[in-house]
Short mmCIF file of C-alpha atoms in Angstrom, two decimals:
data_model
loop_
_atom_site.label_atom_id
_atom_site.label_comp_id
_atom_site.label_asym_id
_atom_site.label_seq_id
_atom_site.Cartn_x
_atom_site.Cartn_y
_atom_site.Cartn_z
CA MET J 1 119.11 74.82 120.20
CA SER J 2 115.78 73.04 120.72
CA GLY J 3 116.52 72.57 124.38
CA ILE J 4 116.85 76.28 125.04
CA ASP J 5 114.40 77.57 127.62
CA PHE J 6 113.32 81.05 126.62
CA GLY J 7 111.46 81.57 129.88
CA PRO J 8 114.18 83.75 131.43
CA PHE J 9 114.22 86.00 128.34
CA LEU J 10 110.46 86.37 128.41
CA LEU J 11 110.66 87.22 132.09
CA SER J 12 113.38 89.79 131.42
CA PHE J 13 111.21 91.37 128.74
CA LYS J 14 108.14 91.37 130.95
CA LEU J 15 110.09 92.95 133.79
CA ALA J 16 111.62 95.58 131.49
CA ALA J 17 108.27 96.42 129.87
CA VAL J 18 106.40 96.79 133.17
CA THR J 19 109.26 98.79 134.70
CA THR J 20 109.55 101.12 131.72
CA LEU J 21 105.82 101.77 131.61
CA LEU J 22 105.45 102.49 135.33
CA LEU J 23 108.68 104.44 135.52
CA PHE J 24 107.65 106.68 132.64
CA PHE J 25 104.64 107.96 134.55
CA ILE J 26 106.59 108.26 137.80
CA ALA J 27 109.62 110.00 136.28
CA LEU J 28 107.81 112.30 133.84
CA PRO J 29 106.37 114.77 136.40
CA LEU J 30 109.64 114.78 138.32
CA ALA J 31 111.75 115.41 135.19
CA TRP J 32 109.38 118.20 134.12
CA TRP J 33 109.46 119.77 137.56
CA LEU J 34 113.26 119.53 137.78
CA SER J 35 113.60 121.19 134.37
CA GLN J 36 111.35 124.11 135.33
CA THR J 37 112.10 124.72 138.98
CA ARG J 38 114.42 127.30 140.48
CA CYS J 39 114.14 125.64 143.89
CA ARG J 40 117.36 125.50 145.89
CA CYS J 41 116.61 121.88 146.71
CA LYS J 42 117.12 120.89 143.04
CA PRO J 43 120.78 119.70 143.34
CA PHE J 44 119.81 117.64 146.37
CA ILE J 45 116.99 115.91 144.51
CA GLU J 46 119.14 115.42 141.43
CA ALA J 47 121.84 113.80 143.56
CA VAL J 48 119.35 111.42 145.16
CA THR J 49 117.81 110.39 141.84
CA SER J 50 121.26 109.78 140.32
CA MET J 51 122.49 107.56 143.17
CA PRO J 52 121.63 104.26 141.46
CA ILE J 53 124.21 105.08 138.74
CA VAL J 54 127.12 105.12 141.15
CA LEU J 55 125.99 102.74 143.88
CA PRO J 56 127.12 99.13 143.54
CA PRO J 57 124.02 97.07 142.78
CA SER J 58 124.79 95.02 145.87
CA VAL J 59 124.35 98.09 148.08
CA LEU J 60 120.99 98.91 146.52
CA GLY J 61 120.07 95.24 146.64
CA PHE J 62 121.00 94.96 150.29
CA TYR J 63 118.95 97.98 151.34
CA LEU J 64 116.00 96.82 149.27
CA LEU J 65 116.19 93.35 150.76
CA TRP J 66 116.16 94.93 154.17
CA ALA J 67 113.30 97.29 153.28
CA PHE J 68 111.23 94.55 151.63
CA SER J 69 111.54 92.06 154.48
CA GLY J 70 108.32 91.24 156.32
CA SER J 71 109.55 92.98 159.46
CA SER J 72 110.13 96.35 157.78
CA PHE J 73 107.52 99.04 157.31
CA LEU J 74 107.46 98.80 153.50
CA GLY J 75 107.35 95.03 153.45
CA GLU J 76 104.63 94.99 156.06
CA PHE J 77 102.63 97.65 154.23
CA PHE J 78 102.64 95.74 150.93
CA GLN J 79 101.89 92.47 152.74
CA GLU J 80 99.02 93.98 154.70
CA TYR J 81 97.29 96.13 152.08
CA PHE J 82 98.03 94.36 148.81
CA GLY J 83 98.77 90.88 150.10
CA VAL J 84 102.00 90.98 148.14
CA LYS J 85 105.33 89.66 149.30
CA LEU J 86 108.11 91.85 147.92
CA VAL J 87 111.12 89.66 148.62
CA PHE J 88 111.77 86.93 146.03
CA SER J 89 108.73 87.94 143.97
CA PHE J 90 108.11 89.54 140.58
CA THR J 91 106.44 92.57 142.21
CA GLY J 92 109.53 93.08 144.33
CA LEU J 93 111.67 92.94 141.19
CA VAL J 94 109.53 95.60 139.55
CA VAL J 95 109.87 97.90 142.56
CA ALA J 96 113.63 97.28 142.68
CA SER J 97 113.99 97.85 138.93
CA ILE J 98 112.07 101.12 139.12
CA LEU J 99 114.56 102.39 141.70
CA TYR J 100 117.56 100.95 139.89
CA SER J 101 116.61 102.39 136.47
CA PHE J 102 115.24 105.67 137.82
CA PRO J 103 118.07 107.95 136.61
CA PHE J 104 117.99 106.38 133.15
CA MET J 105 114.44 107.61 132.69
CA VAL J 106 114.67 110.94 134.54
CA GLN J 107 117.92 112.25 133.09
CA PRO J 108 117.20 112.09 129.33
CA LEU J 109 113.72 113.52 129.89
CA GLN J 110 115.03 116.31 132.09
CA SER J 111 117.81 117.29 129.71
CA GLY J 112 115.34 117.14 126.82
CA PHE J 113 113.01 119.54 128.64
CA GLU J 114 115.90 121.79 129.58
CA SER J 115 117.00 122.03 125.95
CA LEU J 116 113.59 123.36 124.91
CA SER J 117 113.23 127.06 124.26
CA ARG J 118 112.09 128.66 127.51
CA ARG J 119 110.13 131.16 125.42
CA MET J 120 108.10 128.42 123.76
CA ILE J 121 106.98 127.14 127.17
CA GLU J 122 106.19 130.68 128.28
CA ALA J 123 104.18 131.25 125.11
CA ALA J 124 101.95 128.34 126.12
CA TYR J 125 101.50 129.73 129.65
CA LEU J 126 100.67 133.15 128.24
CA GLY J 127 98.12 131.48 125.98
CA GLY J 128 96.37 130.33 129.14
CA LYS J 129 97.65 126.75 129.16
CA SER J 130 98.32 124.96 132.44
CA SER J 131 101.65 123.37 133.23
CA LEU J 132 100.15 119.92 132.60
CA THR J 133 98.69 120.82 129.20
CA THR J 134 101.98 122.46 128.26
CA LEU J 135 103.86 119.32 129.27
CA PHE J 136 101.76 116.97 127.15
CA ARG J 137 100.94 119.19 124.16
CA VAL J 138 104.09 121.28 123.78
CA ALA J 139 107.06 119.97 125.78
CA LEU J 140 106.78 116.22 125.27
CA PRO J 141 106.11 116.29 121.49
CA ASN J 142 109.17 118.50 121.03
CA ILE J 143 111.64 116.19 122.77
CA LYS J 144 110.99 113.00 120.80
CA PRO J 145 114.66 111.89 120.63
CA SER J 146 115.04 112.33 124.40
CA LEU J 147 111.77 110.51 124.96
CA ILE J 148 112.82 107.57 122.80
CA THR J 149 116.23 107.51 124.46
CA ALA J 150 114.68 107.51 127.93
CA LEU J 151 112.23 104.70 127.12
CA ILE J 152 114.68 102.46 125.29
CA VAL J 153 117.64 102.95 127.58
CA THR J 154 115.45 102.26 130.62
CA PHE J 155 114.13 99.15 128.94
CA ALA J 156 117.61 97.97 127.95
CA HIS J 157 119.10 98.82 131.32
CA THR J 158 116.41 96.81 133.10
CA ILE J 159 117.09 93.83 130.84
CA GLY J 160 120.75 94.15 131.74
CA GLU J 161 120.13 94.18 135.48
CA PHE J 162 121.92 91.55 137.49
CA GLY J 163 123.13 92.38 140.96
CA VAL J 164 119.97 93.94 142.34
CA VAL J 165 117.78 91.24 140.78
CA LEU J 166 119.88 88.46 142.19
CA MET J 167 119.80 89.90 145.70
CA VAL J 168 116.15 90.91 145.83
CA GLY J 169 114.65 88.23 143.62
CA GLY J 170 116.87 85.23 143.89
CA SER J 171 116.35 82.73 141.10
CA ILE J 172 112.86 81.33 141.07
CA PRO J 173 112.03 79.99 137.59
CA GLY J 174 109.12 81.85 136.00
CA GLU J 175 109.01 84.37 138.86
CA THR J 176 112.40 86.01 139.32
CA LYS J 177 114.87 84.04 137.18
CA VAL J 178 115.65 86.57 134.46
CA ALA J 179 118.13 86.06 131.59
CA SER J 180 121.13 87.59 133.32
CA VAL J 181 120.65 85.44 136.39
CA ALA J 182 120.17 82.37 134.22
CA ILE J 183 123.51 82.98 132.51
CA TYR J 184 125.21 83.27 135.88
CA GLU J 185 123.78 79.93 136.91
CA PHE J 186 124.80 78.20 133.69
CA VAL J 187 128.35 79.36 134.26
CA GLU J 188 128.18 78.17 137.85
CA ILE J 189 127.20 74.67 136.79
CA MET J 190 129.76 74.86 133.94
CA ASP J 191 127.14 74.59 131.16
CA TYR J 192 129.19 76.89 128.95
CA GLU J 193 127.34 76.05 125.77
CA THR J 194 124.00 77.36 127.02
CA ALA J 195 125.76 80.31 128.69
CA HIS J 196 127.28 81.14 125.28
CA ILE J 197 123.94 81.02 123.51
CA TYR J 198 122.21 83.12 126.17
CA SER J 199 125.05 85.65 126.19
CA ALA J 200 125.13 85.92 122.39
CA ILE J 201 121.39 86.60 122.36
CA MET J 202 121.88 89.33 124.97
CA VAL J 203 124.72 90.92 122.97
CA ALA J 204 122.72 90.88 119.73
CA MET J 205 119.65 92.30 121.44
CA SER J 206 121.52 95.09 123.19
CA PHE J 207 123.25 96.09 119.98
CA ALA J 208 120.00 96.09 118.03
CA VAL J 209 118.26 98.24 120.63
CA LEU J 210 121.05 100.81 120.85
CA LEU J 211 121.49 100.93 117.09
CA GLY J 212 117.77 101.57 116.77
CA VAL J 213 117.96 104.51 119.18
CA TYR J 214 120.93 106.10 117.48
CA LEU J 215 119.48 105.62 114.00
CA PHE J 216 116.23 107.22 115.07
CA ASN J 217 117.94 110.19 116.69
CA HIS J 218 120.23 110.66 113.72
CA ARG J 219 117.31 110.67 111.29
CA TYR J 220 115.16 112.87 113.50
CA ASN J 221 117.90 115.43 113.99
CA SER J 222 118.74 115.65 110.30
CA ARG J 223 115.03 115.96 109.50
CA ILE J 224 114.47 118.92 111.81
CA GLY J 225 117.77 120.44 110.77
CA ILE J 226 119.93 120.07 113.89
CA GLY J 227 123.62 119.77 113.12
CA ARG J 228 123.33 121.12 109.60
CA MET N 1 94.30 151.95 132.04
CA ILE N 2 97.41 150.15 133.21
CA GLU N 3 98.95 151.44 136.42
CA ILE N 4 102.44 150.27 137.26
CA GLU N 5 104.39 150.96 140.41
CA ILE N 6 107.15 148.41 140.74
CA SER N 7 110.70 147.84 141.86
CA LYS N 8 113.07 144.95 141.39
CA PRO N 9 116.82 144.54 141.85
CA LEU N 10 118.39 143.91 138.48
CA GLY N 11 122.06 142.97 138.16
CA GLY N 12 123.67 145.71 140.22
CA MET N 13 120.96 148.28 139.60
CA ARG N 14 117.33 148.66 140.50
CA LEU N 15 114.38 148.70 138.20
CA ALA N 16 112.07 151.28 139.76
CA LEU N 17 109.18 152.57 137.74
CA SER N 18 105.93 154.39 138.10
CA LEU N 19 103.90 154.49 134.91
CA GLN N 20 100.37 154.90 133.68
CA ILE N 21 99.40 153.66 130.26
CA GLU N 22 96.16 154.63 128.55
CA GLU N 23 93.86 151.96 127.19
CA GLY N 24 94.22 151.45 123.47
CA SER N 25 97.48 153.37 123.16
CA PHE N 26 100.64 152.25 121.38
CA VAL N 27 103.69 152.73 123.56
CA ALA N 28 107.30 152.13 122.61
CA LEU N 29 109.86 151.22 125.28
CA THR N 30 113.36 152.11 124.31
CA GLY N 31 116.78 152.60 125.87
CA PRO N 32 120.20 150.97 125.96
CA SER N 33 120.41 147.21 126.47
CA GLY N 34 120.31 146.22 130.11
CA SER N 35 118.11 149.18 131.03
CA GLY N 36 115.24 146.95 132.10
CA LYS N 37 112.88 147.10 129.10
CA THR N 38 112.49 143.36 128.66
CA THR N 39 112.23 142.83 132.41
CA LEU N 40 109.40 145.35 132.61
CA LEU N 41 107.56 143.52 129.84
CA ARG N 42 108.09 140.15 131.55
CA ILE N 43 106.87 141.52 134.88
CA LEU N 44 103.75 142.85 133.15
CA ALA N 45 103.19 139.42 131.65
CA GLY N 46 103.65 137.69 135.00
CA LEU N 47 106.71 135.77 133.82
CA GLU N 48 108.86 137.44 136.46
CA GLY N 49 108.09 138.65 139.94
CA ALA N 50 108.60 142.13 141.36
CA ARG N 51 107.68 144.19 144.36
CA GLY N 52 104.94 146.75 144.07
CA ARG N 53 101.62 147.05 142.33
CA ILE N 54 100.25 146.56 138.85
CA SER N 55 96.60 147.12 138.19
CA VAL N 56 94.77 146.87 134.92
CA ASP N 57 91.36 148.54 134.66
CA GLY N 58 91.17 148.54 138.44
CA ARG N 59 91.96 144.85 138.75
CA ALA N 60 95.11 143.98 140.71
CA TRP N 61 97.62 141.88 138.75
CA LEU N 62 100.36 142.37 141.27
CA ASP N 63 99.83 143.52 144.81
CA GLY N 64 102.64 143.05 147.26
CA LYS N 65 103.29 139.33 147.32
CA SER N 66 100.21 138.15 145.47
CA SER N 67 100.53 137.91 141.72
CA LEU N 68 98.04 136.88 139.08
CA ALA N 69 99.28 133.86 137.08
CA PRO N 70 100.37 134.59 133.47
CA GLN N 71 97.62 132.20 132.32
CA LYS N 72 94.96 134.48 133.79
CA ARG N 73 96.21 137.82 132.52
CA GLY N 74 94.91 137.26 129.00
CA ILE N 75 97.66 139.17 127.26
CA GLY N 76 99.27 138.61 123.88
CA PHE N 77 103.05 138.39 123.95
CA ILE N 78 105.51 138.36 121.07
CA PHE N 79 109.09 137.30 121.64
CA GLN N 80 112.04 138.28 119.52
CA GLU N 81 112.75 134.57 118.96
CA TYR N 82 109.20 133.83 117.69
CA ALA N 83 108.78 130.93 120.17
CA LEU N 84 106.30 129.02 117.97
CA PHE N 85 105.22 125.53 118.95
CA GLU N 86 107.55 123.54 116.70
CA ASN N 87 105.44 120.38 116.72
CA MET N 88 102.35 122.12 115.37
CA SER N 89 101.51 123.53 111.97
CA VAL N 90 100.93 127.26 111.53
CA GLU N 91 97.19 126.85 111.91
CA GLU N 92 97.53 124.48 114.86
CA ASN N 93 99.73 127.04 116.61
CA LEU N 94 96.79 129.43 116.53
CA LEU N 95 94.06 126.92 117.30
CA PHE N 96 95.97 125.52 120.27
CA ILE N 97 95.62 128.90 121.95
CA GLU N 98 91.92 129.26 121.09
CA LYS N 99 89.67 126.97 119.08
CA ASP N 100 88.32 129.71 116.85
CA SER N 101 89.02 128.79 113.26
CA ALA N 102 87.17 131.82 111.86
CA LEU N 103 89.47 134.15 113.77
CA ALA N 104 92.53 132.07 112.83
CA SER N 105 91.69 132.26 109.12
CA HIS N 106 91.00 135.97 109.39
CA LEU N 107 94.35 136.67 111.07
CA LEU N 108 96.29 134.47 108.64
CA GLU N 109 94.52 136.21 105.78
CA MET N 110 95.33 139.67 107.15
CA THR N 111 99.02 138.87 107.45
CA GLY N 112 99.25 137.03 104.13
CA MET N 113 100.02 133.72 105.84
CA ALA N 114 96.91 131.78 104.81
CA GLN N 115 98.78 129.82 102.15
CA PHE N 116 101.25 128.58 104.77
CA LYS N 117 98.69 127.34 107.27
CA ASP N 118 99.68 123.68 107.00
CA ARG N 119 103.42 124.28 107.16
CA LEU N 120 105.58 123.51 110.19
CA PRO N 121 107.37 126.50 111.75
CA SER N 122 110.81 125.05 110.95
CA THR N 123 110.07 125.48 107.24
CA LEU N 124 109.26 129.19 107.48
CA SER N 125 111.47 132.27 107.20
CA GLY N 126 111.99 134.63 110.14
CA GLY N 127 109.47 137.15 108.87
CA GLN N 128 106.88 134.46 108.28
CA LYS N 129 107.44 133.01 111.74
CA GLN N 130 106.98 136.39 113.37
CA ARG N 131 103.75 136.94 111.46
CA VAL N 132 102.48 133.62 112.80
CA ALA N 133 103.55 134.67 116.30
CA LEU N 134 101.63 137.92 115.85
CA CYS N 135 98.51 136.04 114.78
CA ARG N 136 98.89 133.60 117.66
CA ALA N 137 99.22 136.41 120.19
CA LEU N 138 95.87 137.80 119.05
CA MET N 139 93.91 134.55 119.20
CA LYS N 140 92.59 135.31 122.68
CA ARG N 141 91.57 138.81 121.57
CA PRO N 142 93.84 140.23 124.27
CA GLY N 143 93.34 143.66 125.78
CA ILE N 144 97.09 144.08 126.03
CA LEU N 145 99.70 143.16 123.46
CA LEU N 146 103.33 143.07 124.57
CA MET N 147 106.17 142.82 122.05
CA ASP N 148 109.82 142.33 122.94
CA GLU N 149 111.89 143.58 120.01
CA PRO N 150 109.65 141.70 117.62
CA LEU N 151 111.34 142.84 114.43
CA SER N 152 114.98 143.22 115.38
CA ALA N 153 116.03 139.93 113.81
CA LEU N 154 114.44 140.76 110.43
CA ASP N 155 115.75 142.56 107.36
CA PRO N 156 114.54 146.11 106.62
CA ALA N 157 111.98 145.20 103.94
CA MET N 158 110.40 142.52 106.12
CA ARG N 159 110.42 144.92 109.06
CA GLN N 160 108.41 147.48 107.15
CA ARG N 161 105.88 144.96 106.08
CA LEU N 162 105.43 143.67 109.62
CA GLN N 163 105.21 147.18 111.00
CA GLY N 164 102.20 147.61 108.74
CA ASP N 165 100.67 144.35 109.97
CA ILE N 166 101.25 145.30 113.60
CA LEU N 167 99.66 148.71 113.18
CA ARG N 168 96.61 147.37 111.36
CA LEU N 169 96.02 144.64 113.93
CA HIS N 170 96.58 147.04 116.83
CA ARG N 171 93.82 149.25 115.40
CA GLU N 172 91.46 146.44 114.50
CA PHE N 173 91.68 144.71 117.88
CA GLY N 174 91.95 147.93 119.89
CA THR N 175 94.75 146.51 122.00
CA THR N 176 96.90 148.47 124.40
CA THR N 177 100.23 147.74 122.77
CA ILE N 178 103.63 148.02 124.41
CA MET N 179 106.64 147.35 122.21
CA VAL N 180 110.33 147.26 123.03
CA SER N 181 112.27 148.68 120.10
CA HIS N 182 115.64 150.20 119.27
CA ASP N 183 114.68 151.41 115.83
CA PRO N 184 113.73 155.12 115.75
CA SER N 185 111.94 154.90 112.40
CA GLU N 186 109.90 151.97 113.66
CA ILE N 187 109.00 153.82 116.84
CA TYR N 188 108.11 156.95 114.92
CA ARG N 189 105.91 155.02 112.58
CA LEU N 190 104.03 152.97 115.13
CA ALA N 191 104.03 154.53 118.56
CA GLU N 192 102.23 157.54 119.91
CA ARG N 193 104.26 157.57 123.10
CA VAL N 194 107.88 156.73 123.80
CA ILE N 195 109.28 155.80 127.19
CA LEU N 196 113.05 155.95 127.42
CA LEU N 197 114.57 153.78 130.13
CA HIS N 198 118.07 154.04 131.49
CA HIS N 199 119.51 152.05 134.39
CA GLY N 200 116.07 150.89 135.41
CA SER N 201 114.30 154.23 135.53
CA VAL N 202 112.34 156.39 133.15
CA VAL N 203 114.53 159.23 131.86
CA ALA N 204 112.20 160.54 129.16
CA ASP N 205 108.53 160.09 128.40
CA GLY N 206 106.68 161.81 125.59
CA SER N 207 105.70 161.77 121.95
CA PRO N 208 108.13 160.21 119.45
CA LYS N 209 108.82 163.64 118.03
CA GLU N 210 109.86 165.07 121.39
CA ILE N 211 111.99 162.12 122.41
CA LEU N 212 113.55 160.94 119.17
CA MET N 213 114.45 164.21 117.50
CA LYS N 214 117.40 165.10 119.68
CA SER N 215 118.29 168.06 117.48
CA SER N 216 114.71 169.22 117.08
CA GLY N 217 114.40 172.66 115.53
CA SER N 218 118.04 172.95 114.57
CA GLN N 219 117.39 171.81 110.98
CA LYS N 220 120.33 169.50 111.13
CA PHE N 221 120.90 165.98 109.87
CA SER N 222 122.72 163.90 112.39
CA PHE N 223 123.65 160.27 111.91
CA GLU N 224 125.52 157.91 114.10
CA GLY N 225 127.75 155.35 112.48
CA GLU N 226 130.87 153.26 112.78
CA LEU N 227 134.14 154.53 111.36
CA LEU N 228 135.40 151.71 109.15
CA ASP N 229 138.42 153.25 107.46
CA LEU N 230 140.47 156.42 106.98
CA VAL N 231 142.09 156.71 103.54
CA ARG N 232 144.62 159.40 102.71
CA VAL N 233 143.91 161.16 99.40
CA ASP N 234 146.46 163.86 98.62
CA ALA N 235 146.19 166.51 101.31
CA VAL N 236 142.95 165.26 102.87
CA TYR N 237 141.52 162.08 104.30
CA VAL N 238 138.39 160.21 103.32
CA ALA N 239 136.53 158.55 106.18
CA VAL N 240 134.40 155.50 105.38
CA VAL N 241 131.46 155.31 107.78
CA ALA N 242 128.77 152.66 108.08
CA ILE N 243 125.40 154.19 108.90
CA GLY N 244 122.88 151.43 109.30
CA GLN N 245 123.06 149.36 106.11
CA GLN N 246 124.72 152.09 104.10
CA LEU N 247 128.38 153.05 103.62
CA VAL N 248 129.23 156.71 103.10
CA GLU N 249 132.47 158.55 102.38
CA VAL N 250 133.15 161.83 104.13
CA VAL N 251 136.07 164.14 103.50
CA VAL N 252 137.97 165.09 106.65
CA ALA N 253 140.90 167.41 107.18
CA LYS N 254 144.25 166.05 108.30
CA GLU N 255 143.98 167.50 111.81
CA GLU N 256 140.50 166.06 112.21
CA ALA N 257 141.64 162.66 110.97
CA LYS N 258 144.27 162.49 113.72
CA ARG N 259 141.57 162.63 116.37
CA LEU N 260 139.53 159.81 114.81
CA GLN N 261 140.00 156.17 115.61
CA ILE N 262 138.93 153.36 113.31
CA GLY N 263 136.23 151.13 114.77
CA LYS N 264 134.73 153.81 117.02
CA ARG N 265 131.22 155.23 116.90
CA VAL N 266 131.13 158.60 115.19
CA GLN N 267 128.52 161.27 114.62
CA ILE N 268 128.09 162.83 111.18
CA ALA N 269 126.11 166.05 111.05
CA THR N 270 125.28 168.59 108.42
CA LYS N 271 122.89 171.50 108.04
CA ALA N 272 119.76 170.62 106.15
CA PHE N 273 118.89 173.78 104.29
CA ALA N 274 118.14 172.40 100.86
CA PRO N 275 118.11 168.62 100.92
CA MET N 276 116.86 166.60 97.97
CA ILE N 277 114.27 163.94 98.69
CA PHE N 278 113.58 161.10 96.23
CA GLN N 279 111.09 158.32 96.26
#
């Protein structure tokens, strides 16, 4: 056990934490807007944001690789203005993870907002409150289970990323070599013992995270009287 | 003065109204469900759009395409479903709308809710929740108070108590109050004007006495109820009818009984020459 390098796990956690934090602020306004709008473009936008669920990670990875490359507009833009290389870098992984995990943040938030009483939101508007104030003071505090689900599932889903990370990030130790990629490499070099240990840690962690979410939601719902 | 001249297509019919409402008056909107009462209230509040014009004290709230945002209309609105902010205590519900703790305490005191000020809405009864909603709607000292069947989910005793609260607050704050209601006794007690809507247009407009007393001057009691049962007793039948919360038995002749159908709405009428009234 002493020889285990926890670097890839730390990197996975760092990636998941940064992704979850950034994605929360990106997805929140969109989820709120989607839940409130009657725009005809809504199904179109919902379809686009849900694409990462159905697309093979290799497809997403391929397009991202192409978009991130120095000769593309996006790659050039980041290189020029931020001096950041997106391909095979941690920053690139964060951008890729944000796209890959997008629906896992948007969907729980949106369905949480949609389950709220429309009248309660209207009561805030009639009380003179702006859409933004209503979002933060009324809507968000009343969808705690959805909020927790969105945050934790996004976090967990990012930890569980493999295909996109491998294609966009490669396997640079300390930069892009996350736990899932490390396991793949151990199997490739037939170091099954380390692969076993890494995998067991991943299984235990995933279970603990999901159990935590479900326990919280169960307790929250029975406290506020849903399902009685 | 509120001047309304609006039209809006509404599920196969058209809501088309032209109304003027005096400042400080208490108006009841009534009519069968689907006649456009709630929609009218929501258009007044700015929660739904419509074509036409609405002006309040000369200021345009709706004029063709341009519509004043609900946030800027400064009205109080009470929903049938209370719509309290579930994450806030009773007092916080009020203070969120306006940081005026003196007014909040006064309102909670007036409605007998002061002792519940730290409770969360989910721990309150329906009547208590609606009292909080009433207080909350008055926190901005609105000129106009709109109520969409505020008491229809409550039991009769609680209704009466809230009717009293509504009337007192309407007088104290001098609001122009418009209330959707189906309950004639409630309308009679509170409103000074009744507007009867049907299929999106005004079919009657006048004092509660004129509109509600269909058989005015005929000295007749007339009740509508549901026929629950017809029981044969010797040569006659006894009809069991539910009128509101009360069950009554009425003797009917055999020929009459044949024309009646259980489960249908029926009208029971009698002359009222020498009724007894108890308190």
